[in-house]
mmCIF file of C-alpha atoms in Angstrom:
data_model
loop_
_atom_site.group_PDB
_atom_site.id
_atom_site.type_symbol
_atom_site.label_atom_id
_atom_site.label_comp_id
_atom_site.label_asym_id
_atom_site.label_seq_id
_atom_site.Cartn_x
_atom_site.Cartn_y
_atom_site.Cartn_z
ATOM 1 C CA LEU R 1 78.643 109.066 73.555
ATOM 2 C CA GLY R 2 79.715 112.652 72.936
ATOM 3 C CA ALA R 3 77.157 114.099 75.337
ATOM 4 C CA GLY R 4 78.196 111.637 78.041
ATOM 5 C CA ILE R 5 81.847 112.640 77.662
ATOM 6 C CA VAL R 6 80.931 116.327 77.841
ATOM 7 C CA ILE R 7 78.769 115.831 80.948
ATOM 8 C CA ALA R 8 81.454 113.768 82.706
ATOM 9 C CA THR R 9 84.125 116.346 81.865
ATOM 10 C CA VAL R 10 81.968 119.220 83.076
ATOM 11 C CA LYS R 11 81.144 117.484 86.363
ATOM 12 C CA ALA R 12 84.782 116.536 86.965
ATOM 13 C CA SER R 13 85.777 120.135 86.266
ATOM 14 C CA ILE R 14 83.149 121.396 88.699
ATOM 15 C CA ALA R 15 84.578 119.101 91.363
ATOM 16 C CA ALA R 16 87.942 120.845 90.838
ATOM 17 C CA THR R 17 86.562 124.291 91.704
ATOM 18 C CA ARG R 18 86.644 126.028 95.086
ATOM 19 C CA ASP R 19 82.854 126.314 95.416
ATOM 20 C CA GLN R 20 81.368 123.237 93.779
ATOM 21 C CA VAL R 21 77.817 123.928 94.993
ATOM 22 C CA LEU R 22 77.793 127.404 93.439
ATOM 23 C CA VAL R 23 79.344 126.291 90.150
ATOM 24 C CA PHE R 24 77.070 123.247 89.865
ATOM 25 C CA GLY R 25 74.082 125.510 90.570
ATOM 26 C CA ILE R 26 75.154 127.919 87.846
ATOM 27 C CA MET R 27 75.551 124.974 85.470
ATOM 28 C CA GLY R 28 72.066 123.728 86.336
ATOM 29 C CA MET R 29 70.569 127.176 85.806
ATOM 30 C CA SER R 30 72.399 127.453 82.467
ATOM 31 C CA VAL R 31 70.982 124.127 81.266
ATOM 32 C CA LEU R 32 67.491 125.197 82.331
ATOM 33 C CA LEU R 33 67.944 128.558 80.595
ATOM 34 C CA ALA R 34 68.875 126.731 77.390
ATOM 35 C CA GLY R 35 65.685 124.687 77.789
ATOM 36 C CA ALA R 36 63.608 127.783 78.464
ATOM 37 C CA ILE R 37 64.931 129.304 75.240
ATOM 38 C CA GLY R 38 65.161 126.190 73.065
ATOM 39 C CA LEU R 39 61.952 124.314 73.902
ATOM 40 C CA PRO R 40 59.586 127.041 72.645
ATOM 41 C CA LEU R 41 61.751 127.396 69.505
ATOM 42 C CA LEU R 42 61.698 123.712 68.580
ATOM 43 C CA PRO R 43 58.133 123.595 67.180
ATOM 44 C CA LEU R 44 58.856 126.729 65.143
ATOM 45 C CA VAL R 45 61.854 125.144 63.417
ATOM 46 C CA ILE R 46 60.629 121.538 63.232
ATOM 47 C CA GLN R 47 57.518 122.413 61.210
ATOM 48 C CA PRO R 48 59.379 124.049 58.295
ATOM 49 C CA TRP R 49 62.728 122.182 58.497
ATOM 50 C CA GLY R 50 61.928 118.881 60.227
ATOM 51 C CA THR R 51 64.494 117.157 62.401
ATOM 52 C CA ALA R 52 67.304 119.211 60.861
ATOM 53 C CA GLY R 53 65.709 122.307 62.407
ATOM 54 C CA ALA R 54 65.800 120.699 65.860
ATOM 55 C CA TYR R 55 69.475 119.856 65.431
ATOM 56 C CA LEU R 56 70.193 123.436 64.371
ATOM 57 C CA VAL R 57 68.593 124.753 67.579
ATOM 58 C CA LEU R 58 70.596 122.271 69.663
ATOM 59 C CA ALA R 59 73.813 123.254 67.884
ATOM 60 C CA ALA R 60 73.068 126.953 68.383
ATOM 61 C CA LEU R 61 72.457 126.379 72.096
ATOM 62 C CA GLY R 62 75.719 124.411 72.401
ATOM 63 C CA LEU R 63 77.868 126.950 70.577
ATOM 64 C CA PRO R 64 78.345 129.274 73.580
ATOM 65 C CA GLY R 65 79.837 126.295 75.434
ATOM 66 C CA LEU R 66 82.609 126.067 72.847
ATOM 67 C CA LEU R 67 83.356 129.747 73.308
ATOM 68 C CA LEU R 68 83.765 129.234 77.069
ATOM 69 C CA LEU R 69 86.129 126.246 76.876
ATOM 70 C CA ARG R 70 89.212 128.387 77.425
ATOM 71 C CA TRP R 71 88.044 129.082 80.994
ATOM 72 C CA LEU R 72 87.645 125.397 81.855
ATOM 73 C CA PRO R 73 89.790 124.692 84.957
ATOM 74 C CA ARG R 74 92.965 122.814 84.080
ATOM 75 C CA TYR R 75 93.828 121.813 87.636
ATOM 76 C CA ALA R 76 92.019 121.306 90.909
ATOM 77 C CA ALA R 77 91.654 124.386 93.081
ATOM 78 C CA PRO R 78 93.998 124.476 96.079
ATOM 79 C CA VAL R 79 92.351 123.476 99.324
ATOM 80 C CA ALA R 80 92.330 126.280 101.876
ATOM 81 C CA GLY R 81 93.272 125.177 105.377
ATOM 82 C CA THR R 82 92.692 121.669 106.584
ATOM 83 C CA VAL R 83 90.029 119.504 105.095
ATOM 84 C CA GLN R 84 87.727 117.853 107.572
ATOM 85 C CA ALA R 85 86.572 114.401 106.569
ATOM 86 C CA ALA R 86 82.835 113.919 106.177
ATOM 87 C CA GLN R 87 81.061 111.590 108.536
ATOM 88 C CA PRO R 88 81.016 108.119 106.998
ATOM 89 C CA VAL R 89 77.643 106.924 105.772
ATOM 90 C CA GLU R 90 76.669 103.333 106.385
ATOM 91 C CA ILE R 91 76.733 101.350 103.146
ATOM 92 C CA PRO R 92 73.048 100.282 103.223
ATOM 93 C CA TRP R 93 71.888 103.917 103.571
ATOM 94 C CA ALA R 94 74.268 105.109 100.877
ATOM 95 C CA ALA R 95 73.137 102.308 98.563
ATOM 96 C CA LEU R 96 69.489 103.111 99.265
ATOM 97 C CA GLY R 97 70.103 106.791 98.481
ATOM 98 C CA LEU R 98 71.870 105.942 95.233
ATOM 99 C CA LEU R 99 69.069 103.551 94.242
ATOM 100 C CA ALA R 100 66.509 106.284 94.951
ATOM 101 C CA LEU R 101 68.424 108.704 92.707
ATOM 102 C CA LEU R 102 68.758 106.072 90.001
ATOM 103 C CA SER R 103 65.040 105.318 90.167
ATOM 104 C CA TYR R 104 64.120 109.003 89.954
ATOM 105 C CA PHE R 105 66.355 109.758 86.984
ATOM 106 C CA ILE R 106 65.341 106.596 85.096
ATOM 107 C CA SER R 107 61.662 107.406 85.688
ATOM 108 C CA PHE R 108 62.027 111.032 84.659
ATOM 109 C CA GLY R 109 64.119 110.011 81.653
ATOM 110 C CA ALA R 110 61.406 107.572 80.605
ATOM 111 C CA VAL R 111 58.707 110.261 80.668
ATOM 112 C CA SER R 112 60.489 113.381 79.407
ATOM 113 C CA PRO R 113 61.010 112.256 75.778
ATOM 114 C CA TYR R 114 57.244 111.855 75.443
ATOM 115 C CA MET R 115 56.174 115.188 76.959
ATOM 116 C CA GLU R 116 55.438 116.657 73.543
ATOM 117 C CA ARG R 117 53.385 113.613 72.498
ATOM 118 C CA LEU R 118 51.491 113.661 75.824
ATOM 119 C CA GLY R 119 50.702 117.354 75.348
ATOM 120 C CA VAL R 120 49.449 116.844 71.781
ATOM 121 C CA ALA R 121 47.368 113.839 72.884
ATOM 122 C CA SER R 122 45.821 116.097 75.533
ATOM 123 C CA GLY R 123 44.653 118.495 72.832
ATOM 124 C CA LEU R 124 47.412 121.113 72.947
ATOM 125 C CA GLU R 125 49.010 122.485 69.801
ATOM 126 C CA VAL R 126 52.695 121.659 69.333
ATOM 127 C CA ALA R 127 53.665 125.329 69.765
ATOM 128 C CA SER R 128 51.745 125.474 73.061
ATOM 129 C CA VAL R 129 53.521 122.353 74.298
ATOM 130 C CA GLY R 130 56.873 124.007 73.529
ATOM 131 C CA LYS R 131 55.849 127.140 75.409
ATOM 132 C CA VAL R 132 54.649 125.138 78.425
ATOM 133 C CA LEU R 133 57.844 123.058 78.517
ATOM 134 C CA GLY R 134 59.915 126.230 78.164
ATOM 135 C CA ALA R 135 57.980 127.847 81.021
ATOM 136 C CA GLY R 136 58.591 124.731 83.122
ATOM 137 C CA ALA R 137 62.327 125.003 82.466
ATOM 138 C CA ALA R 138 62.195 128.703 83.353
ATOM 139 C CA GLY R 139 60.459 127.800 86.614
ATOM 140 C CA GLY R 140 63.201 125.265 87.256
ATOM 141 C CA ILE R 141 65.719 128.111 87.193
ATOM 142 C CA ALA R 142 64.106 129.443 90.389
ATOM 143 C CA GLY R 143 64.464 126.008 92.014
ATOM 144 C CA ALA R 144 68.098 125.753 90.944
ATOM 145 C CA ALA R 145 68.758 129.259 92.245
ATOM 146 C CA LEU R 146 67.157 128.361 95.585
ATOM 147 C CA ALA R 147 69.198 125.155 95.860
ATOM 148 C CA THR R 148 72.366 127.081 94.996
ATOM 149 C CA TRP R 149 71.582 129.736 97.584
ATOM 150 C CA LEU R 150 70.854 127.082 100.230
ATOM 151 C CA GLY R 151 74.098 125.269 99.452
ATOM 152 C CA ILE R 152 74.441 122.527 102.033
ATOM 153 C CA ARG R 153 72.912 124.545 104.893
ATOM 154 C CA ALA R 154 69.745 122.443 104.779
ATOM 155 C CA GLY R 155 71.635 119.217 104.080
ATOM 156 C CA ARG R 156 71.245 117.336 100.852
ATOM 157 C CA ALA R 157 68.385 114.911 101.445
ATOM 158 C CA TRP R 158 65.634 117.334 102.535
ATOM 159 C CA PRO R 159 65.922 119.776 99.564
ATOM 160 C CA PHE R 160 66.242 116.872 97.136
ATOM 161 C CA GLY R 161 63.142 115.259 98.622
ATOM 162 C CA VAL R 162 61.183 118.482 98.164
ATOM 163 C CA ALA R 163 62.420 118.803 94.571
ATOM 164 C CA VAL R 164 61.529 115.206 93.702
ATOM 165 C CA SER R 165 58.103 115.663 95.286
ATOM 166 C CA CYS R 166 57.519 118.786 93.175
ATOM 167 C CA SER R 167 58.616 116.908 90.041
ATOM 168 C CA ILE R 168 56.297 114.005 90.790
ATOM 169 C CA GLY R 169 53.458 116.432 91.528
ATOM 170 C CA SER R 170 53.965 118.258 88.229
ATOM 171 C CA LEU R 171 53.897 114.965 86.332
ATOM 172 C CA TRP R 172 50.682 114.035 88.122
ATOM 173 C CA LEU R 173 49.019 117.260 87.022
#
């Protein structure tokens, strides 16, 4: 419940900024950076301290967010000039796009909690799994940076399609 409230608040705040694509990209890179740091640390703290060690790492990674709360936008940014309305999307295409996103995130969410177990079952040590997952998150920072740099110049569907294809390919490997 708490994480959902935080995520909704962050995304609503991003929508109130002047450059939503840039801010959302920075947020995505920050989350991936936390994963790149935290995932390799988890096996090191879980072995001696159990689940409490994992929660300590998560709390330590969340602490900087509390320190940055004072800069959270209180109001929407003023709109410069006139706002041009986006071209309307036909409902069936919009619904299909939303269903595709829902399917992707449900599928990824169903697999990601078991990445550590899959790695161990494949013969990797827990510490190696953490390092590999951390490296994957670090690689994701490059993808987030590229998407942020592209903005909406390449549209939204094509870059997302490439990203989903890369995700599916990495799961296949």
